[in-house]
């Protein structure tokens, strides 16, 4: 094998090892041609960490970027394009581990199929008489070994009395199939444990911030340095510069109730001013309703400021139980469990119900709490592209997986505003034997005749396994909840750590949510007004040529794409007195930046007309493409 080929394969090994170290996959699982997100669940944040580590590993002057990377092969291609080489001597040194690696594969697979720990196995113990492994089990193990070694599945292995014979048989087959250089040509599985010695010189990657800076918040993910706080100092410089340019204005404090208009302390100018409020998730305008406030005040007087412990010890209140009954009735389910937040509901529910032997299929744009819940569970995460066609392909690929399968989806996607095609998703779940969890954070109070959520919207109440939601949006409170069959809810009360080991919402907050549910059901005109506002505003924006994607909810995105232009667009909108969210990474992927506008029932026609005029003027100022011309400039006058 040529020196160049040896270097290429050594680079491949280092790349695979780096992915394995940072993603917790075993090296032999990392096929270089498989899709990183769809097959391995390696999202953009994890990939950025890997690229930063490889930049350091190979002492690159130009940091590796994630652009155009979908597979490990793409990463290797980037390294080759940069002219990375490893000395042939070093490459040869890595080959010495291959024999031990093959043996470790035999042990690992036999352990997996037999239940023995690898420490209990030895080369010369007879497979049947000593280890008690029957012929069916060993055939299954042999099939897995053939797959790992990139050998034809039809290959017939000679009968082996012990693991040493099995090891020798596989070694001969691999060399016969791949040639004498099998340790390099065995694909992603070869030399998985090989590594190149790290350079003694620490090269620190520093973010340069200036007027021409094109970096995004993603560039601070995985920033490596011996001092853990180095990344914080680097980001501070970047962040302060963005604030000086009035591009970042997140978290500015309100000084009045958050209604259709609100007074906010504008930290970029140092002054308080009134804004048109299009950043609130109080979709039904209940957060300032007199009955809700009175219920909170009364309950605080009766039950105090907070709970005295977690729910299963001394933290349950009669209002918690009443709230759970009302939520279960609203969703048409047997039971409900209330969590401290919607985020903790996803963490606790998913991690309690799934484990390392299970697969969770998750939409690429699901809320981060869903993705984190899957990571916490240890389940295999399969990310499907934002389409049910992609989901179906993934389900079919893992149809024979012996463990449990769970599909998790947002009902309304929080940064895109579109609604999941629930009927089709449920048919796929039934076909492939998967359970379904729908996160109704932005659906409850918005979708359905009564505001019950996604299932009511599709006339499918009670047909989804798990319905999860939050009370901090349309229900104008705080906390999360899960509605499901009674036995599932009972299980979660004892095995969902974010419920068992955490204090939940105070009783007076529960009282406020109870009042919000009662008002929502008693005053359906609020939901009607919300949708009148949505249709009116969305129609104006579409006629102006804004890209709203497939929004069909109270969340209306204006997609721009480029981060810099989106930040400038947001700045121009804020300067004109409209408050909405400028969403960049990590809220969305880099290159998918947008403004996120929330419509509520409290917005008046005048509010919507003014907001429309502001958006058009701001778009014309910064060059966001629209079809609205100067000939119609009279329409801009509010």
C-alpha positions as a printed NumPy array, in Angstrom:
array([[  0.   ,   0.   ,   0.   ],
       [  1.308,   3.427,  -0.912],
       [  2.391,   5.924,   1.702],
       [ -0.441,   8.23 ,   0.619],
       [ -3.005,   5.445,   1.032],
       [ -1.669,   4.562,   4.471],
       [ -1.908,   8.203,   5.516],
       [ -5.49 ,   8.417,   4.242],
       [ -6.54 ,   5.373,   6.223],
       [ -4.797,   6.592,   9.361],
       [ -6.667,   9.902,   9.046],
       [ -9.891,   7.927,   8.673],
       [ -9.156,   6.083,  11.898],
       [ -8.463,   9.261,  13.844],
       [-11.652,  10.833,  12.496],
       [-13.754,   7.833,  13.499],
       [-12.185,   7.712,  16.94 ],
       [-12.928,  11.413,  17.461],
       [-16.564,  10.919,  16.469],
       [-16.781,   7.914,  18.786],
       [-15.282,   9.803,  21.727],
       [-17.616,  12.794,  21.428],
       [-20.846,  11.005,  20.454],
       [-20.552,   7.918,  22.69 ],
       [-20.954,   5.575,  19.707],
       [-18.675,   2.563,  19.496],
       [-16.209,   3.012,  16.604],
       [-17.52 ,  -0.083,  14.841],
       [-21.002,   1.471,  14.704],
       [-19.804,   4.495,  12.752],
       [-20.131,   3.659,   9.089],
       [-18.496,   6.456,   7.124],
       [-21.272,   6.724,   4.52 ],
       [-24.269,   6.861,   6.878],
       [-26.067,  10.165,   7.382],
       [-24.912,  11.804,  10.612],
       [-28.31 ,  13.196,  11.635],
       [-30.73 ,  10.671,  10.145],
       [-28.817,   7.519,  11.094],
       [-26.762,   8.508,  14.132],
       [-28.717,  11.421,  15.6  ],
       [-25.585,  13.599,  15.508],
       [-27.078,  17.09 ,  15.325],
       [-25.439,  20.351,  14.298],
       [-24.247,  21.137,  17.827],
       [-22.568,  17.749,  18.288],
       [-21.047,  17.976,  14.814],
       [-19.597,  21.404,  15.595],
       [-17.896,  19.921,  18.669],
       [-16.381,  17.135,  16.581],
       [-15.091,  19.58 ,  13.967],
       [-13.494,  21.723,  16.668],
       [-11.807,  18.641,  18.136],
       [-10.486,  17.568,  14.72 ],
       [ -9.208,  21.084,  14.077],
       [ -7.13 ,  20.721,  17.223],
       [ -6.208,  17.08 ,  16.533],
       [ -4.664,  17.918,  13.176],
       [ -3.355,  21.362,  14.283],
       [ -5.18 ,  23.07 ,  11.436],
       [ -4.681,  26.774,  10.839],
       [ -8.099,  27.   ,   9.169],
       [-10.874,  25.661,  11.425],
       [-13.041,  22.914,   9.976],
       [-16.619,  24.008,   9.328],
       [-19.805,  21.925,   9.297],
       [-20.963,  23.311,   5.975],
       [-21.721,  20.541,   3.503],
       [-21.004,  17.764,   6.011],
       [-23.583,  14.974,   6.094],
       [-21.37 ,  11.897,   6.583],
       [-18.016,  11.012,   8.12 ],
       [-16.722,  10.59 ,   4.571],
       [-17.494,  14.28 ,   3.992],
       [-15.295,  15.166,   6.972],
       [-12.461,  13.009,   5.665],
       [-12.864,  14.719,   2.293],
       [-12.494,  18.134,   3.923],
       [ -9.295,  16.986,   5.626],
       [ -7.928,  15.69 ,   2.34 ],
       [ -8.81 ,  18.949,   0.61 ],
       [ -6.792,  20.808,   3.253],
       [ -3.797,  18.634,   2.438],
       [ -3.694,  16.822,   5.772],
       [ -1.144,  14.003,   5.804],
       [  0.12 ,  11.61 ,   8.482],
       [  3.594,  10.139,   8.176],
       [  3.68 ,   6.603,   6.85 ],
       [  5.588,   5.38 ,   9.916],
       [  2.812,   6.652,  12.16 ],
       [  0.221,   5.092,   9.891],
       [  2.005,   1.745,  10.061],
       [  2.165,   1.929,  13.824],
       [ -1.601,   2.111,  13.988],
       [ -1.967,  -1.23 ,  12.225],
       [ -0.654,  -3.208,  15.17 ],
       [ -3.968,  -3.037,  16.97 ],
       [ -6.009,  -4.754,  14.265],
       [ -5.643,  -8.283,  15.552],
       [ -6.677,  -7.221,  19.019],
       [ -9.507,  -5.179,  17.526],
       [-10.922,  -8.181,  15.687],
       [-10.75 , -10.241,  18.847],
       [-12.549,  -7.499,  20.747],
       [-15.311,  -7.566,  18.128],
       [-15.793, -11.302,  18.607],
       [-15.987, -10.902,  22.365],
       [-18.28 ,  -7.906,  22.193],
       [-20.778,  -9.521,  19.821],
       [-20.821, -12.87 ,  21.634],
       [-21.362, -10.969,  24.868],
       [-24.238,  -9.029,  23.326],
       [-26.027, -12.146,  22.11 ],
       [-25.261, -14.46 ,  25.025],
       [-25.62 , -12.206,  28.041],
       [-22.094, -13.016,  29.275],
       [-19.845, -10.143,  30.264],
       [-16.764,  -9.952,  28.044],
       [-14.647, -10.558,  31.142],
       [-16.335, -13.954,  31.528],
       [-15.312, -15.101,  28.038],
       [-12.021, -16.734,  27.049],
       [-10.555, -18.03 ,  23.824],
       [-10.522, -21.753,  24.597],
       [-13.774, -22.332,  26.47 ],
       [-16.045, -24.429,  24.258],
       [-18.954, -22.407,  22.993],
       [-21.691, -24.945,  23.742],
       [-20.464, -27.192,  26.531],
       [-18.553, -24.597,  28.563],
       [-20.384, -21.377,  27.791],
       [-23.837, -22.846,  27.194],
       [-24.366, -20.782,  24.05 ],
       [-26.737, -22.631,  21.739],
       [-26.404, -22.944,  17.983],
       [-29.185, -20.425,  17.25 ],
       [-27.536, -17.748,  19.362],
       [-24.093, -18.259,  17.876],
       [-25.509, -18.077,  14.321],
       [-27.113, -14.744,  15.194],
       [-23.813, -13.519,  16.612],
       [-21.969, -14.65 ,  13.489],
       [-24.407, -12.673,  11.33 ],
       [-23.696,  -9.522,  13.315],
       [-19.936, -10.097,  12.987],
       [-20.222, -10.484,   9.215],
       [-22.031,  -7.154,   9.045],
       [-19.452,  -5.378,  11.194],
       [-16.605,  -6.699,   9.067],
       [-18.247,  -5.738,   5.743],
       [-18.442,  -9.373,   4.657],
       [-21.313, -10.752,   2.55 ],
       [-24.196, -11.808,   4.769],
       [-24.448, -15.047,   2.766],
       [-20.972, -16.128,   3.934],
       [-21.035, -19.545,   5.617],
       [-18.724, -19.851,   8.592],
       [-17.086, -23.131,   9.506],
       [-18.191, -24.583,  12.827],
       [-16.027, -23.246,  15.616],
       [-15.668, -25.064,  18.912],
       [-14.361, -22.037,  20.745],
       [-13.863, -18.3  ,  20.309],
       [-10.238, -18.697,  19.202],
       [-11.383, -20.777,  16.219],
       [-14.126, -18.264,  15.434],
       [-11.56 , -15.463,  15.582],
       [ -9.175, -17.322,  13.242],
       [-11.965, -18.112,  10.77 ],
       [-13.033, -14.469,  10.591],
       [ -9.434, -13.269,  10.211],
       [ -8.914, -15.559,   7.223],
       [-12.217, -14.519,   5.627],
       [-11.526, -10.801,   5.986],
       [ -8.039, -11.132,   4.441],
       [ -9.462, -13.245,   1.622],
       [-12.24 , -10.744,   0.933],
       [-10.39 ,  -7.466,   1.466],
       [ -6.823,  -8.51 ,   0.722],
       [ -3.723,  -8.503,   2.913],
       [ -4.261,  -4.828,   3.71 ],
       [ -7.619,  -5.6  ,   5.322],
       [ -6.77 ,  -3.51 ,   8.36 ],
       [ -6.935,  -0.426,   6.137],
       [ -9.617,  -1.467,   3.697],
       [-12.166,  -2.814,   6.148],
       [-14.194,   0.39 ,   6.   ],
       [-15.271,   2.254,   9.106],
       [-14.606,  -0.755,  11.296],
       [-10.906,  -1.221,  10.604],
       [ -8.322,   0.22 ,  12.981],
       [-11.113,   1.692,  15.082],
       [ -8.874,   1.935,  18.118],
       [ -5.885,   3.39 ,  16.286],
       [ -4.881,   6.938,  17.123],
       [ -2.168,   9.447,  16.355],
       [ -0.265,  10.938,  19.292],
       [ -1.56 ,  14.366,  20.215],
       [  0.719,  17.322,  19.535],
       [  2.332,  18.722,  22.663],
       [  1.659,  22.207,  21.403],
       [ -1.736,  23.624,  22.371],
       [ -3.279,  25.628,  19.555],
       [ -6.077,  27.854,  20.801],
       [ -8.831,  28.795,  18.376],
       [ -9.807,  32.422,  19.009],
       [-12.878,  34.113,  17.635],
       [-12.04 ,  37.381,  15.93 ],
       [-14.817,  39.906,  16.266],
       [-15.118,  43.002,  14.113],
       [-17.339,  44.801,  11.668],
       [-16.579,  42.191,   9.035],
       [-17.089,  39.244,  11.358],
       [-19.193,  36.568,   9.661],
       [-19.225,  34.106,  12.537],
       [-22.383,  32.921,  14.225],
       [-23.191,  31.588,  17.67 ],
       [-22.464,  28.095,  16.373],
       [-18.759,  28.943,  16.22 ],
       [-18.578,  28.942,  20.018],
       [-19.835,  25.364,  20.33 ],
       [-17.007,  22.988,  21.208],
       [-14.438,  25.741,  21.47 ],
       [-11.573,  23.908,  23.171],
       [ -9.1  ,  25.293,  25.688],
       [ -7.557,  24.059,  28.957],
       [ -9.558,  26.725,  30.794],
       [-13.248,  25.832,  30.722],
       [-14.2  ,  29.506,  30.949],
       [-12.175,  30.504,  27.884],
       [-15.208,  30.019,  25.677],
       [-17.239,  32.325,  27.917],
       [-14.683,  35.123,  27.593],
       [-14.483,  34.687,  23.829],
       [-18.249,  34.739,  23.512],
       [-18.485,  37.834,  25.728],
       [-16.341,  39.804,  23.287],
       [-18.499,  38.626,  20.378],
       [-21.741,  39.271,  22.268],
       [-20.812,  42.755,  23.479],
       [-19.881,  43.764,  19.94 ],
       [-23.234,  42.528,  18.618],
       [-25.03 ,  44.483,  21.317],
       [-23.084,  47.625,  20.435],
       [-24.27 ,  47.203,  16.851],
       [-27.838,  46.769,  18.207],
       [-28.029,  43.344,  16.546],
       [-28.47 ,  41.325,  19.743],
       [-31.219,  42.604,  22.014],
       [-32.393,  39.44 ,  23.704],
       [-33.954,  39.444,  27.162],
       [-34.8  ,  43.123,  27.471],
       [-36.998,  43.605,  30.585],
       [-40.675,  44.527,  30.497],
       [-41.87 ,  47.319,  32.756],
       [-45.614,  46.756,  32.201],
       [-47.901,  43.747,  31.701],
       [-47.213,  41.937,  28.428],
       [-50.259,  42.624,  26.253],
       [-50.632,  43.685,  22.621],
       [-48.405,  46.618,  23.552],
       [-45.852,  46.795,  26.341],
       [-43.304,  49.179,  27.78 ],
       [-39.813,  47.679,  27.686],
       [-36.488,  49.031,  28.879],
       [-34.523,  49.226,  25.653],
       [-30.993,  48.276,  26.732],
       [-29.545,  49.285,  23.373],
       [-30.606,  52.919,  23.859],
       [-30.848,  53.045,  27.656],
       [-34.451,  54.25 ,  27.539],
       [-37.901,  52.82 ,  28.238],
       [-40.306,  52.827,  25.307],
       [-43.568,  51.279,  24.189],
       [-43.423,  48.48 ,  21.649],
       [-45.984,  46.657,  19.595],
       [-45.685,  43.241,  21.247],
       [-45.343,  40.354,  18.794],
       [-43.086,  38.196,  20.95 ],
       [-45.627,  36.909,  23.464],
       [-46.976,  33.351,  23.555],
       [-50.091,  34.382,  25.485],
       [-52.131,  33.389,  22.455],
       [-55.552,  33.865,  24.081],
       [-54.669,  36.955,  26.085],
       [-55.275,  35.248,  29.425],
       [-52.078,  36.219,  31.221],
       [-53.624,  39.449,  32.508],
       [-57.236,  38.324,  32.82 ],
       [-58.753,  39.573,  36.114],
       [-60.134,  36.124,  37.015],
       [-56.734,  34.503,  36.519],
       [-54.989,  37.093,  38.65 ],
       [-57.663,  36.861,  41.369],
       [-57.372,  33.065,  41.459],
       [-53.599,  33.359,  41.912],
       [-53.965,  35.917,  44.695],
       [-56.572,  33.876,  46.553],
       [-54.565,  30.648,  46.337],
       [-51.373,  32.363,  47.49 ],
       [-53.227,  33.627,  50.532],
       [-54.615,  30.179,  51.272],
       [-51.627,  27.94 ,  50.496],
       [-48.579,  30.163,  50.785],
       [-45.794,  31.104,  48.422],
       [-44.513,  27.689,  47.397],
       [-44.56 ,  23.941,  48.032],
       [-42.618,  22.318,  50.841],
       [-41.179,  19.419,  48.874],
       [-41.465,  17.271,  45.774],
       [-44.861,  15.924,  44.792],
       [-44.437,  12.396,  46.149],
       [-43.371,  13.573,  49.616],
       [-45.1  ,  16.731,  50.826],
       [-45.39 ,  18.888,  47.725],
       [-48.802,  17.854,  46.391],
       [-51.676,  20.242,  46.838],
       [-55.358,  19.745,  46.144],
       [-55.022,  22.299,  43.338],
       [-52.375,  20.17 ,  41.625],
       [-54.803,  17.266,  41.566],
       [-57.637,  19.46 ,  40.286],
       [-55.382,  20.854,  37.57 ],
       [-54.365,  17.346,  36.456],
       [-58.026,  16.306,  36.262],
       [-58.896,  19.363,  34.169],
       [-55.983,  18.851,  31.778],
       [-56.827,  15.161,  31.35 ],
       [-60.445,  16.08 ,  30.589],
       [-59.357,  18.807,  28.152],
       [-57.216,  16.3  ,  26.253],
       [-59.732,  13.468,  26.564],
       [-57.302,  11.181,  28.399],
       [-57.378,   8.972,  31.503],
       [-54.577,  10.609,  33.392],
       [-52.288,  13.619,  33.629],
       [-49.04 ,  14.402,  35.434],
       [-47.832,  17.98 ,  35.977],
       [-44.102,  18.838,  35.829],
       [-42.189,  21.956,  36.912],
       [-41.816,  23.039,  33.255],
       [-42.503,  21.913,  29.717],
       [-38.779,  21.295,  29.291],
       [-38.655,  18.981,  32.308],
       [-41.774,  17.205,  31.054],
       [-39.944,  16.143,  27.89 ],
       [-36.759,  15.28 ,  29.778],
       [-38.586,  13.208,  32.364],
       [-41.145,  11.493,  30.153],
       [-38.811,  10.422,  27.348],
       [-35.976,   9.332,  29.643],
       [-38.361,   7.306,  31.838],
       [-40.065,   5.442,  28.996],
       [-37.088,   4.701,  26.726],
       [-33.629,   3.227,  27.266],
       [-30.564,   1.936,  25.485],
       [-32.421,  -0.922,  23.79 ],
       [-35.04 ,   1.415,  22.302],
       [-35.124,   3.763,  19.322],
       [-36.607,   7.246,  19.337],
       [-37.438,   8.837,  15.99 ],
       [-37.396,  12.628,  16.236],
       [-38.062,  15.392,  13.73 ],
       [-34.942,  17.433,  12.965],
       [-36.681,  20.648,  14.058],
       [-38.332,  19.341,  17.216],
       [-37.865,  21.469,  20.321],
       [-34.502,  21.143,  22.075],
       [-36.17 ,  19.685,  25.183],
       [-37.175,  16.679,  23.077],
       [-33.663,  16.184,  21.743],
       [-32.194,  16.508,  25.234],
       [-34.727,  14.039,  26.638],
       [-33.618,  11.45 ,  24.096],
       [-29.94 ,  12.03 ,  24.911],
       [-30.684,  11.625,  28.609],
       [-32.571,   8.379,  28.02 ],
       [-29.624,   6.631,  26.332],
       [-31.953,   5.432,  23.575],
       [-30.796,   5.357,  19.977],
       [-31.772,   8.647,  18.408],
       [-32.822,   8.65 ,  14.757],
       [-33.36 ,  12.141,  13.393],
       [-35.587,  12.321,  10.348],
       [-35.686,  15.318,   8.04 ],
       [-38.693,  17.575,   8.449],
       [-40.953,  15.344,   6.372],
       [-42.948,  12.193,   7.011],
       [-41.417,  10.63 ,   3.908],
       [-38.07 ,  10.813,   5.692],
       [-39.671,   9.368,   8.835],
       [-41.092,   6.453,   6.876],
       [-37.685,   5.631,   5.394],
       [-36.142,   5.628,   8.847],
       [-38.93 ,   3.483,  10.31 ],
       [-38.558,   0.986,   7.472],
       [-34.791,   0.833,   7.943],
       [-35.195,  -0.114,  11.603],
       [-38.418,  -2.086,  11.278],
       [-36.841,  -5.22 ,  12.698],
       [-35.331,  -3.514,  15.723],
       [-36.184,  -5.739,  18.689],
       [-36.559,  -2.929,  21.221],
       [-39.294,  -0.369,  21.645],
       [-39.871,   2.423,  19.145],
       [-41.143,   5.927,  19.911],
       [-41.918,   8.713,  17.441],
       [-41.749,  12.192,  18.965],
       [-43.025,  15.287,  17.189],
       [-44.074,  18.82 ,  17.876],
       [-47.738,  19.473,  17.164],
       [-46.924,  23.015,  16.055],
       [-43.226,  23.509,  15.294],
       [-42.078,  26.357,  17.483],
       [-39.846,  28.248,  15.038],
       [-41.665,  27.338,  11.833],
       [-45.345,  27.474,  12.716],
       [-46.425,  24.496,  10.619],
       [-48.617,  21.696,  11.969],
       [-47.614,  18.034,  11.906],
       [-49.609,  15.784,   9.566],
       [-50.873,  13.721,  12.48 ],
       [-53.179,  11.323,  10.578],
       [-50.357,  10.2  ,   8.306],
       [-47.881,  10.004,  11.181],
       [-50.253,   7.785,  13.179],
       [-50.677,   5.43 ,  10.214],
       [-46.897,   5.088,   9.974],
       [-46.674,   4.416,  13.702],
       [-49.285,   1.677,  13.465],
       [-47.593,   0.098,  10.453],
       [-44.185,  -0.072,  12.168],
       [-45.306,  -0.771,  15.727],
       [-44.202,   2.536,  17.244],
       [-45.679,   4.611,  20.043],
       [-46.238,   8.341,  19.485],
       [-45.589,  11.414,  21.649],
       [-46.95 ,  14.784,  20.47 ],
       [-45.639,  17.947,  22.115],
       [-48.546,  20.39 ,  22.171],
       [-46.639,  23.35 ,  23.629],
       [-47.812,  25.702,  20.866],
       [-50.981,  23.762,  20.01 ],
       [-52.855,  23.85 ,  23.324],
       [-55.136,  26.879,  23.272],
       [-54.568,  27.357,  19.535],
       [-55.648,  24.25 ,  17.599],
       [-59.002,  22.486,  17.726],
       [-62.559,  23.667,  18.194],
       [-62.103,  24.235,  21.923],
       [-58.341,  24.811,  21.876],
       [-57.568,  21.312,  23.124],
       [-54.694,  20.913,  20.672],
       [-53.407,  18.852,  17.774],
       [-55.55 ,  15.755,  18.26 ],
       [-58.759,  17.798,  18.392],
       [-57.632,  19.729,  15.305],
       [-57.582,  16.427,  13.373],
       [-60.613,  14.912,  15.17 ],
       [-58.321,  12.303,  16.725],
       [-58.815,  12.822,  20.455],
       [-57.563,   9.882,  22.483],
       [-55.742,   8.275,  19.546],
       [-52.207,   9.455,  20.379],
       [-50.254,   7.556,  23.027],
       [-48.79 ,  10.572,  24.83 ],
       [-49.773,  14.255,  24.674],
       [-47.342,  16.638,  26.277],
       [-47.644,  20.359,  26.762],
       [-46.746,  23.477,  28.653],
       [-48.841,  25.87 ,  30.708],
       [-46.58 ,  28.88 ,  30.115],
       [-48.096,  29.88 ,  26.774],
       [-51.825,  29.988,  25.988],
       [-52.706,  28.782,  29.507],
       [-50.783,  31.719,  30.996],
       [-49.071,  29.973,  33.871],
       [-45.98 ,  27.882,  34.4  ],
       [-45.201,  24.19 ,  34.214],
       [-45.531,  21.248,  31.87 ],
       [-47.798,  18.239,  31.702],
       [-48.172,  14.805,  30.157],
       [-51.566,  13.251,  29.384],
       [-51.797,   9.534,  28.627],
       [-53.388,   6.28 ,  29.754],
       [-53.625,   5.936,  33.515],
       [-51.   ,   3.209,  33.788],
       [-48.461,   5.277,  31.844],
       [-49.069,   8.301,  34.074],
       [-48.724,   6.178,  37.215],
       [-45.407,   4.813,  35.927],
       [-44.103,   8.312,  35.254],
       [-44.928,   9.425,  38.799],
       [-42.32 ,   6.999,  40.139],
       [-39.758,   6.729,  37.327],
       [-39.659,  10.218,  35.839],
       [-36.753,  11.867,  37.661],
       [-37.681,  15.429,  36.769],
       [-40.975,  14.836,  38.603],
       [-39.816,  12.64 ,  41.471],
       [-36.82 ,  14.724,  42.485],
       [-38.103,  18.257,  41.865],
       [-40.558,  20.612,  43.472],
       [-43.354,  21.461,  41.077],
       [-45.347,  24.623,  40.386],
       [-46.707,  26.469,  43.444],
       [-50.379,  26.002,  44.262],
       [-51.276,  29.551,  43.286],
       [-49.795,  29.011,  39.817],
       [-51.958,  25.894,  39.476],
       [-54.973,  27.988,  40.476],
       [-54.215,  30.492,  37.728],
       [-53.963,  27.76 ,  35.088],
       [-57.241,  26.222,  36.261],
       [-58.895,  29.611,  35.828],
       [-57.344,  29.988,  32.354],
       [-58.743,  26.631,  31.225],
       [-62.204,  27.566,  32.503],
       [-62.142,  30.905,  30.686],
       [-60.85 ,  29.368,  27.459],
       [-63.73 ,  26.891,  27.388],
       [-66.29 ,  29.49 ,  28.479],
       [-65.201,  32.153,  25.984],
       [-64.609,  30.467,  22.607],
       [-64.685,  33.885,  20.963],
       [-61.077,  34.329,  22.09 ],
       [-60.003,  31.454,  19.868],
       [-62.136,  32.811,  17.025],
       [-60.508,  36.234,  17.335],
       [-57.062,  34.657,  17.393],
       [-57.647,  32.9  ,  14.085],
       [-59.224,  35.982,  12.511],
       [-56.015,  37.828,  13.386],
       [-53.814,  35.027,  12.078],
       [-55.59 ,  34.89 ,   8.706],
       [-55.645,  38.681,   8.326],
       [-51.967,  39.201,   9.126],
       [-50.691,  36.202,   7.244],
       [-52.612,  37.21 ,   4.117],
       [-51.04 ,  40.677,   4.111],
       [-47.535,  39.267,   4.533],
       [-47.992,  36.702,   1.776],
       [-49.297,  39.357,  -0.611],
       [-46.176,  41.393,   0.146],
       [-44.048,  38.436,  -0.894],
       [-42.59 ,  37.439,   2.463],
       [-41.511,  33.8  ,   2.872],
       [-43.712,  32.342,   5.638],
       [-42.834,  28.697,   4.875],
       [-45.842,  26.5  ,   5.713],
       [-47.016,  28.313,   8.812],
       [-50.561,  27.434,   9.799],
       [-50.708,  28.543,  13.43 ],
       [-50.241,  31.573,  15.671],
       [-46.491,  31.416,  14.934],
       [-45.666,  33.336,  11.759],
       [-42.032,  33.149,  10.625],
       [-40.48 ,  35.489,   8.083],
       [-37.631,  33.45 ,   6.66 ],
       [-34.522,  35.347,   5.568],
       [-31.791,  32.691,   5.733],
       [-28.617,  34.747,   6.089],
       [-27.743,  35.474,   9.729],
       [-26.287,  38.938,   9.145],
       [-29.226,  40.138,   7.082],
       [-31.703,  38.676,   9.574],
       [-30.036,  40.47 ,  12.477],
       [-30.104,  43.728,  10.521],
       [-33.768,  43.128,   9.666],
       [-34.576,  42.575,  13.335],
       [-32.708,  45.747,  14.286],
       [-34.666,  47.785,  11.734],
       [-37.953,  46.339,  13.021],
       [-37.091,  47.071,  16.655],
       [-36.014,  50.627,  15.829],
       [-39.502,  51.245,  14.432],
       [-41.184,  50.052,  17.621],
       [-42.103,  46.41 ,  16.972],
       [-40.904,  43.687,  19.334],
       [-40.518,  40.172,  17.912],
       [-37.889,  37.448,  18.002],
       [-34.818,  37.427,  15.766],
       [-34.053,  33.716,  15.576],
       [-30.57 ,  32.485,  14.689],
       [-28.552,  29.446,  15.791],
       [-29.216,  27.552,  18.051],
       [-32.929,  28.355,  17.623],
       [-32.627,  27.259,  13.994],
       [-29.812,  25.924,  11.849],
       [-27.253,  28.351,  10.464],
       [-28.586,  29.552,   7.122],
       [-32.212,  29.264,   8.23 ],
       [-32.449,  32.496,  10.259],
       [-35.784,  34.26 ,  10.553],
       [-38.009,  36.628,  12.437],
       [-40.554,  34.8  ,  14.573],
       [-43.825,  36.664,  15.056],
       [-46.472,  35.544,  17.555],
       [-50.103,  36.524,  16.993],
       [-52.545,  36.744,  19.888],
       [-56.267,  37.395,  20.296],
       [-55.411,  40.734,  21.921],
       [-53.982,  42.256,  18.746],
       [-56.243,  44.803,  17.133],
       [-56.555,  45.482,  13.421],
       [-54.604,  48.676,  14.008],
       [-51.798,  46.677,  15.675],
       [-51.622,  44.306,  12.737],
       [-51.637,  47.1  ,  10.16 ],
       [-48.861,  48.953,  11.977],
       [-46.786,  45.787,  12.292],
       [-47.219,  45.088,   8.584],
       [-46.051,  48.589,   7.683],
       [-43.013,  48.253,   9.95 ],
       [-42.016,  44.908,   8.462],
       [-42.269,  46.175,   4.883],
       [-40.296,  49.333,   5.613],
       [-37.612,  47.381,   7.459],
       [-37.377,  44.798,   4.652],
       [-36.912,  47.531,   2.059],
       [-34.227,  49.144,   4.221],
       [-32.029,  46.052,   4.606],
       [-32.775,  44.289,   1.335],
       [-35.008,  41.409,   2.408],
       [-36.702,  40.306,  -0.843],
       [-40.389,  41.23 ,  -1.121],
       [-42.666,  41.916,  -4.074],
       [-44.058,  45.127,  -2.607],
       [-42.962,  48.165,  -4.649],
       [-42.726,  51.888,  -4.097],
       [-45.823,  52.366,  -6.245],
       [-47.815,  51.106,  -3.272],
       [-45.974,  53.16 ,  -0.676],
       [-49.2  ,  54.793,   0.448],
       [-50.149,  51.49 ,   2.058],
       [-47.284,  51.892,   4.503],
       [-48.9  ,  54.783,   6.3  ],
       [-50.514,  53.434,   9.451]])
